[in-house]
Each structure stands twice: as structure tokens, then as C-alpha cells.
mmCIF file of N, CA, C and O in Angstrom:
data_model
loop_
_atom_site.group_PDB
_atom_site.id
_atom_site.type_symbol
_atom_site.label_atom_id
_atom_site.label_comp_id
_atom_site.label_asym_id
_atom_site.label_seq_id
_atom_site.Cartn_x
_atom_site.Cartn_y
_atom_site.Cartn_z
ATOM 1 N N UNK A 1 19.570 -49.671 93.381
ATOM 2 C CA UNK A 1 20.557 -49.303 92.762
ATOM 3 C C UNK A 1 21.341 -49.880 91.609
ATOM 4 O O UNK A 1 21.613 -49.991 90.992
ATOM 5 N N UNK A 2 21.249 -51.355 92.525
ATOM 6 C CA UNK A 2 21.987 -52.926 91.320
ATOM 7 C C UNK A 2 20.864 -52.870 89.964
ATOM 8 O O UNK A 2 21.659 -53.128 89.088
ATOM 9 N N UNK A 3 19.725 -52.635 90.680
ATOM 10 C CA UNK A 3 18.623 -52.707 89.417
ATOM 11 C C UNK A 3 19.264 -51.466 88.367
ATOM 12 O O UNK A 3 18.915 -51.953 87.120
ATOM 13 N N UNK A 4 19.005 -50.310 88.528
ATOM 14 C CA UNK A 4 19.640 -49.526 87.540
ATOM 15 C C UNK A 4 20.570 -49.696 86.935
ATOM 16 O O UNK A 4 20.753 -49.459 85.768
ATOM 17 N N UNK A 5 21.745 -50.139 87.805
ATOM 18 C CA UNK A 5 23.392 -50.695 87.067
ATOM 19 C C UNK A 5 23.347 -51.816 86.379
ATOM 20 O O UNK A 5 23.340 -51.239 84.738
ATOM 21 N N UNK A 6 21.906 -52.534 86.249
ATOM 22 C CA UNK A 6 22.230 -53.822 85.530
ATOM 23 C C UNK A 6 21.092 -53.509 84.175
ATOM 24 O O UNK A 6 21.341 -53.968 83.615
ATOM 25 N N UNK A 7 19.907 -52.288 84.690
ATOM 26 C CA UNK A 7 19.789 -52.033 83.296
ATOM 27 C C UNK A 7 20.368 -51.484 82.489
ATOM 28 O O UNK A 7 20.537 -51.695 81.217
ATOM 29 N N UNK A 8 21.397 -50.404 82.819
ATOM 30 C CA UNK A 8 22.487 -49.488 82.025
ATOM 31 C C UNK A 8 23.337 -50.763 81.449
ATOM 32 O O UNK A 8 23.605 -50.514 80.393
ATOM 33 N N UNK A 9 23.808 -51.373 82.273
ATOM 34 C CA UNK A 9 24.548 -52.545 81.536
ATOM 35 C C UNK A 9 24.232 -53.511 80.301
ATOM 36 O O UNK A 9 24.410 -53.755 79.073
ATOM 37 N N UNK A 10 22.912 -53.727 80.808
ATOM 38 C CA UNK A 10 22.198 -54.759 79.433
ATOM 39 C C UNK A 10 21.809 -53.588 78.464
ATOM 40 O O UNK A 10 21.749 -54.050 77.503
ATOM 41 N N UNK A 11 21.453 -52.240 78.397
ATOM 42 C CA UNK A 11 21.180 -51.428 77.370
ATOM 43 C C UNK A 11 22.821 -50.917 76.941
ATOM 44 O O UNK A 11 22.548 -51.231 75.641
ATOM 45 N N UNK A 12 23.754 -51.139 77.456
ATOM 46 C CA UNK A 12 24.900 -50.988 76.504
ATOM 47 C C UNK A 12 25.227 -52.221 75.539
ATOM 48 O O UNK A 12 25.938 -52.169 74.805
ATOM 49 N N UNK A 13 25.153 -53.531 76.157
ATOM 50 C CA UNK A 13 25.456 -54.580 75.575
ATOM 51 C C UNK A 13 24.487 -54.765 74.302
ATOM 52 O O UNK A 13 24.933 -54.783 73.374
ATOM 53 N N UNK A 14 23.696 -54.657 74.352
ATOM 54 C CA UNK A 14 22.286 -54.064 73.255
ATOM 55 C C UNK A 14 22.621 -53.416 72.287
ATOM 56 O O UNK A 14 22.464 -53.479 71.262
ATOM 57 N N UNK A 15 22.880 -52.125 72.839
ATOM 58 C CA UNK A 15 23.538 -51.023 71.613
ATOM 59 C C UNK A 15 25.127 -51.482 70.927
ATOM 60 O O UNK A 15 24.922 -51.543 70.047
ATOM 61 N N UNK A 16 25.893 -52.177 71.534
ATOM 62 C CA UNK A 16 26.925 -52.984 71.418
ATOM 63 C C UNK A 16 26.749 -53.945 70.349
ATOM 64 O O UNK A 16 27.333 -54.023 69.315
ATOM 65 N N UNK A 17 25.606 -54.896 70.163
ATOM 66 C CA UNK A 17 25.262 -55.980 70.023
ATOM 67 C C UNK A 17 24.479 -55.590 68.325
ATOM 68 O O UNK A 17 25.298 -55.771 67.253
ATOM 69 N N UNK A 18 24.003 -54.383 68.213
ATOM 70 C CA UNK A 18 23.476 -53.590 67.397
ATOM 71 C C UNK A 18 24.394 -53.148 66.527
ATOM 72 O O UNK A 18 24.216 -53.347 65.121
ATOM 73 N N UNK A 19 25.384 -52.581 67.248
ATOM 74 C CA UNK A 19 26.281 -51.892 66.473
ATOM 75 C C UNK A 19 27.165 -53.205 65.758
ATOM 76 O O UNK A 19 27.985 -53.066 64.619
ATOM 77 N N UNK A 20 27.621 -53.951 66.333
ATOM 78 C CA UNK A 20 28.465 -55.004 65.512
ATOM 79 C C UNK A 20 27.893 -55.820 64.634
ATOM 80 O O UNK A 20 27.807 -55.940 63.410
ATOM 81 N N UNK A 21 26.390 -55.887 64.832
ATOM 82 C CA UNK A 21 25.355 -56.669 63.872
ATOM 83 C C UNK A 21 25.526 -55.076 62.326
ATOM 84 O O UNK A 21 25.987 -55.769 60.861
ATOM 85 N N UNK A 22 25.310 -54.308 62.591
ATOM 86 C CA UNK A 22 25.855 -53.097 61.915
ATOM 87 C C UNK A 22 27.115 -52.823 60.834
ATOM 88 O O UNK A 22 27.194 -53.101 59.593
ATOM 89 N N UNK A 23 28.052 -53.599 61.813
ATOM 90 C CA UNK A 23 29.240 -53.557 61.187
ATOM 91 C C UNK A 23 29.643 -54.724 60.358
ATOM 92 O O UNK A 23 30.331 -54.515 59.366
ATOM 93 N N UNK A 24 28.706 -55.552 60.699
ATOM 94 C CA UNK A 24 29.274 -56.740 60.113
ATOM 95 C C UNK A 24 28.289 -56.471 58.700
ATOM 96 O O UNK A 24 29.245 -56.937 57.904
ATOM 97 N N UNK A 25 26.908 -56.152 58.746
ATOM 98 C CA UNK A 25 26.243 -55.534 57.453
ATOM 99 C C UNK A 25 27.186 -55.125 56.451
ATOM 100 O O UNK A 25 26.936 -55.426 55.307
ATOM 101 N N UNK A 26 27.783 -53.988 56.770
ATOM 102 C CA UNK A 26 28.770 -53.322 56.415
ATOM 103 C C UNK A 26 30.334 -53.608 55.932
ATOM 104 O O UNK A 26 31.123 -53.097 55.062
ATOM 105 N N UNK A 27 30.475 -54.587 55.957
ATOM 106 C CA UNK A 27 31.385 -55.632 55.824
ATOM 107 C C UNK A 27 33.446 -54.842 56.560
ATOM 108 O O UNK A 27 34.218 -54.599 55.692
ATOM 109 N N UNK A 28 32.963 -54.236 57.736
ATOM 110 C CA UNK A 28 34.060 -53.157 58.198
ATOM 111 C C UNK A 28 35.144 -54.144 58.654
ATOM 112 O O UNK A 28 36.303 -53.794 58.720
ATOM 113 N N UNK A 29 35.021 -55.444 59.089
ATOM 114 C CA UNK A 29 36.170 -56.513 59.255
ATOM 115 C C UNK A 29 36.343 -56.529 61.304
ATOM 116 O O UNK A 29 37.376 -56.457 60.913
ATOM 117 N N UNK A 30 35.619 -55.561 61.717
ATOM 118 C CA UNK A 30 35.808 -55.005 62.786
ATOM 119 C C UNK A 30 35.045 -56.190 63.424
ATOM 120 O O UNK A 30 34.126 -56.577 63.811
ATOM 121 N N UNK A 31 36.058 -56.609 64.696
ATOM 122 C CA UNK A 31 35.178 -57.636 65.894
ATOM 123 C C UNK A 31 35.101 -56.877 67.220
ATOM 124 O O UNK A 31 34.797 -55.567 67.010
ATOM 125 N N UNK A 32 34.099 -57.426 67.960
ATOM 126 C CA UNK A 32 33.608 -56.903 68.982
ATOM 127 C C UNK A 32 34.435 -55.813 69.807
ATOM 128 O O UNK A 32 34.322 -54.636 70.059
ATOM 129 N N UNK A 33 35.520 -56.409 69.948
ATOM 130 C CA UNK A 33 36.483 -55.682 70.854
ATOM 131 C C UNK A 33 37.004 -54.329 69.970
ATOM 132 O O UNK A 33 37.333 -53.445 70.652
ATOM 133 N N UNK A 34 37.639 -54.477 68.835
ATOM 134 C CA UNK A 34 37.808 -53.602 67.672
ATOM 135 C C UNK A 34 36.857 -52.677 67.565
ATOM 136 O O UNK A 34 36.773 -51.065 68.002
ATOM 137 N N UNK A 35 35.712 -52.738 67.696
ATOM 138 C CA UNK A 35 34.389 -52.427 67.827
ATOM 139 C C UNK A 35 34.112 -50.996 68.881
ATOM 140 O O UNK A 35 34.224 -50.148 68.437
ATOM 141 N N UNK A 36 34.876 -52.318 69.803
ATOM 142 C CA UNK A 36 34.215 -51.301 71.320
ATOM 143 C C UNK A 36 35.343 -50.285 71.157
ATOM 144 O O UNK A 36 35.003 -49.100 71.932
ATOM 145 N N UNK A 37 36.644 -50.519 71.184
ATOM 146 C CA UNK A 37 37.622 -49.048 71.198
ATOM 147 C C UNK A 37 37.396 -48.255 70.230
ATOM 148 O O UNK A 37 37.214 -47.119 70.657
ATOM 149 N N UNK A 38 36.760 -48.558 69.346
ATOM 150 C CA UNK A 38 36.541 -47.193 68.292
ATOM 151 C C UNK A 38 35.135 -46.380 69.095
ATOM 152 O O UNK A 38 35.127 -45.052 68.686
ATOM 153 N N UNK A 39 34.263 -47.284 69.554
ATOM 154 C CA UNK A 39 33.592 -46.655 70.170
ATOM 155 C C UNK A 39 33.893 -45.728 71.155
ATOM 156 O O UNK A 39 33.242 -44.389 70.936
ATOM 157 N N UNK A 40 34.205 -45.826 71.951
ATOM 158 C CA UNK A 40 35.459 -45.365 73.091
ATOM 159 C C UNK A 40 35.789 -44.309 72.677
ATOM 160 O O UNK A 40 35.843 -43.080 73.267
ATOM 161 N N UNK A 41 36.657 -44.453 71.557
ATOM 162 C CA UNK A 41 37.615 -43.218 70.930
ATOM 163 C C UNK A 41 36.856 -42.469 70.588
ATOM 164 O O UNK A 41 36.992 -40.761 70.989
ATOM 165 N N UNK A 42 35.672 -42.832 69.579
ATOM 166 C CA UNK A 42 34.395 -41.599 69.006
ATOM 167 C C UNK A 42 34.053 -40.596 70.535
ATOM 168 O O UNK A 42 34.029 -39.749 70.361
ATOM 169 N N UNK A 43 33.602 -41.678 71.396
ATOM 170 C CA UNK A 43 32.930 -40.893 73.241
ATOM 171 C C UNK A 43 33.971 -39.757 73.431
ATOM 172 O O UNK A 43 33.193 -39.124 74.097
ATOM 173 N N UNK A 44 35.251 -40.170 73.623
ATOM 174 C CA UNK A 44 36.034 -39.588 73.860
ATOM 175 C C UNK A 44 36.451 -38.430 73.175
ATOM 176 O O UNK A 44 37.309 -37.395 73.250
ATOM 177 N N UNK A 45 35.919 -38.322 71.970
ATOM 178 C CA UNK A 45 36.137 -37.261 70.866
ATOM 179 C C UNK A 45 36.849 -37.212 69.774
ATOM 180 O O UNK A 45 37.060 -36.250 68.694
ATOM 181 N N UNK A 46 37.159 -38.265 69.237
ATOM 182 C CA UNK A 46 38.160 -38.798 68.056
ATOM 183 C C UNK A 46 37.281 -38.501 66.930
ATOM 184 O O UNK A 46 36.100 -38.913 67.026
ATOM 185 N N UNK A 47 37.578 -37.503 65.821
ATOM 186 C CA UNK A 47 37.027 -37.625 64.819
ATOM 187 C C UNK A 47 36.803 -38.965 63.971
ATOM 188 O O UNK A 47 37.347 -39.684 63.674
ATOM 189 N N UNK A 48 35.367 -39.665 63.918
ATOM 190 C CA UNK A 48 35.311 -40.834 63.105
ATOM 191 C C UNK A 48 36.215 -41.008 61.998
ATOM 192 O O UNK A 48 36.385 -42.381 61.304
ATOM 193 N N UNK A 49 36.015 -39.826 61.197
ATOM 194 C CA UNK A 49 36.769 -39.842 59.544
ATOM 195 C C UNK A 49 38.019 -40.366 59.802
ATOM 196 O O UNK A 49 38.431 -41.213 58.962
ATOM 197 N N UNK A 50 38.485 -39.677 60.419
ATOM 198 C CA UNK A 50 40.283 -39.782 61.048
ATOM 199 C C UNK A 50 40.474 -41.386 61.167
ATOM 200 O O UNK A 50 41.120 -41.684 61.032
ATOM 201 N N UNK A 51 39.566 -41.473 62.373
ATOM 202 C CA UNK A 51 39.521 -42.977 62.857
ATOM 203 C C UNK A 51 39.628 -44.316 61.823
ATOM 204 O O UNK A 51 40.643 -44.659 61.578
ATOM 205 N N UNK A 52 38.621 -43.926 60.630
ATOM 206 C CA UNK A 52 38.146 -44.800 59.280
ATOM 207 C C UNK A 52 39.763 -45.143 58.391
ATOM 208 O O UNK A 52 40.441 -46.045 58.314
ATOM 209 N N UNK A 53 40.012 -43.630 58.207
ATOM 210 C CA UNK A 53 41.335 -43.897 57.727
ATOM 211 C C UNK A 53 42.669 -44.139 58.143
ATOM 212 O O UNK A 53 43.645 -44.914 57.422
ATOM 213 N N UNK A 54 42.629 -44.139 59.905
ATOM 214 C CA UNK A 54 43.666 -44.860 60.280
ATOM 215 C C UNK A 54 43.649 -46.201 60.290
ATOM 216 O O UNK A 54 44.769 -46.961 59.852
ATOM 217 N N UNK A 55 42.628 -46.598 60.366
ATOM 218 C CA UNK A 55 42.268 -48.169 60.033
ATOM 219 C C UNK A 55 42.666 -48.709 58.813
ATOM 220 O O UNK A 55 43.177 -49.636 58.589
ATOM 221 N N UNK A 56 42.357 -47.457 57.902
ATOM 222 C CA UNK A 56 42.487 -48.348 56.460
ATOM 223 C C UNK A 56 43.782 -48.203 56.303
ATOM 224 O O UNK A 56 44.229 -49.037 55.708
ATOM 225 N N UNK A 57 44.416 -47.199 56.656
ATOM 226 C CA UNK A 57 46.164 -47.363 56.408
ATOM 227 C C UNK A 57 46.324 -48.268 57.293
ATOM 228 O O UNK A 57 47.441 -49.114 56.967
ATOM 229 N N UNK A 58 46.180 -48.540 58.259
ATOM 230 C CA UNK A 58 47.042 -49.806 59.231
ATOM 231 C C UNK A 58 46.900 -51.145 58.835
ATOM 232 O O UNK A 58 47.749 -52.082 58.485
ATOM 233 N N UNK A 59 45.666 -51.289 57.979
ATOM 234 C CA UNK A 59 45.126 -52.166 57.481
ATOM 235 C C UNK A 59 45.975 -52.112 56.128
ATOM 236 O O UNK A 59 46.510 -53.827 55.713
ATOM 237 N N UNK A 60 46.007 -51.661 55.169
ATOM 238 C CA UNK A 60 47.042 -51.957 53.794
ATOM 239 C C UNK A 60 48.742 -51.857 54.554
ATOM 240 O O UNK A 60 49.154 -52.764 53.641
ATOM 241 N N UNK A 61 49.131 -51.298 55.554
ATOM 242 C CA UNK A 61 50.116 -51.933 55.903
ATOM 243 C C UNK A 61 50.237 -53.221 56.500
ATOM 244 O O UNK A 61 51.353 -53.487 56.016
ATOM 245 N N UNK A 62 49.205 -53.722 57.096
ATOM 246 C CA UNK A 62 49.722 -55.013 57.606
ATOM 247 C C UNK A 62 49.588 -56.247 56.367
ATOM 248 O O UNK A 62 50.292 -56.764 56.276
ATOM 249 N N UNK A 63 48.753 -55.626 55.410
ATOM 250 C CA UNK A 63 48.629 -56.307 54.317
ATOM 251 C C UNK A 63 49.789 -56.557 53.281
ATOM 252 O O UNK A 63 50.675 -57.180 52.969
ATOM 253 N N UNK A 64 50.295 -55.520 53.261
ATOM 254 C CA UNK A 64 51.769 -54.974 52.712
ATOM 255 C C UNK A 64 53.137 -55.906 53.386
ATOM 256 O O UNK A 64 53.819 -56.702 52.875
ATOM 257 N N UNK A 65 53.271 -55.882 54.735
ATOM 258 C CA UNK A 65 54.037 -56.197 55.044
ATOM 259 C C UNK A 65 53.933 -57.890 55.046
ATOM 260 O O UNK A 65 54.927 -58.749 55.167
ATOM 261 N N UNK A 66 52.610 -58.579 55.293
ATOM 262 C CA UNK A 66 52.052 -60.192 55.307
ATOM 263 C C UNK A 66 52.800 -60.345 53.740
ATOM 264 O O UNK A 66 53.431 -61.459 53.379
ATOM 265 N N UNK A 67 52.219 -59.531 52.845
ATOM 266 C CA UNK A 67 53.011 -60.062 51.521
ATOM 267 C C UNK A 67 54.297 -60.193 50.980
ATOM 268 O O UNK A 67 55.044 -60.947 50.699
ATOM 269 N N UNK A 68 54.999 -58.961 51.886
ATOM 270 C CA UNK A 68 56.719 -59.352 51.911
ATOM 271 C C UNK A 68 57.118 -60.415 52.297
ATOM 272 O O UNK A 68 58.226 -60.787 52.413
ATOM 273 N N UNK A 69 56.721 -60.680 53.450
ATOM 274 C CA UNK A 69 56.977 -61.784 54.230
ATOM 275 C C UNK A 69 56.662 -63.045 53.908
ATOM 276 O O UNK A 69 57.654 -63.877 53.708
ATOM 277 N N UNK A 70 55.428 -62.833 52.744
ATOM 278 C CA UNK A 70 55.295 -64.585 52.136
ATOM 279 C C UNK A 70 56.520 -64.475 50.620
ATOM 280 O O UNK A 70 56.591 -65.394 50.411
ATOM 281 N N UNK A 71 56.574 -63.490 50.262
ATOM 282 C CA UNK A 71 57.277 -63.323 49.020
ATOM 283 C C UNK A 71 58.907 -63.659 49.612
ATOM 284 O O UNK A 71 60.200 -64.265 48.944
ATOM 285 N N UNK A 72 59.586 -63.502 50.828
ATOM 286 C CA UNK A 72 60.602 -63.870 51.515
ATOM 287 C C UNK A 72 60.939 -65.369 51.731
ATOM 288 O O UNK A 72 62.137 -65.955 51.923
ATOM 289 N N UNK A 73 59.696 -65.881 52.127
ATOM 290 C CA UNK A 73 59.644 -67.232 52.751
ATOM 291 C C UNK A 73 59.850 -68.367 51.497
ATOM 292 O O UNK A 73 59.286 -68.360 50.339
#
């Protein structure tokens, strides 16, 4: 039983490593934790295109906030 669990865990790790490499090749800017969260959300039925749009909007808002903070300092 433990052997099957280890095999499954190794398969999950390998899959995440491959997804992270693809993510890096595509310059998504996602780290392993963020990518893992995105994968889990997609597995739970979240629309990947909608998730992508939300991530883009959050990045724009973050950049805008950083820019406004730099202007005030």
C-alpha cells in the first residue's frame, strides 16, 4: 500500500516539475506555489481562461499600486 502511495506521490511531483518547466518556458512568472494553486483550481472546475484573466488583472493592479507608491515616496 505504501509503495502505491509513493509511486503516486512521485508521479505528482514529476507532473508538477514538468508543468513548472513549461510555465518557465512560457514566461508566466508563476512560482511552484502559484502554479500548484492554479492547477488545483482548474482540477476543481475553474475555467483556465478566466483564471488567467484574473491573474493578469491582479498583476496590473499590483504594478499600478507599486507605481503609485513609488511616486509618493
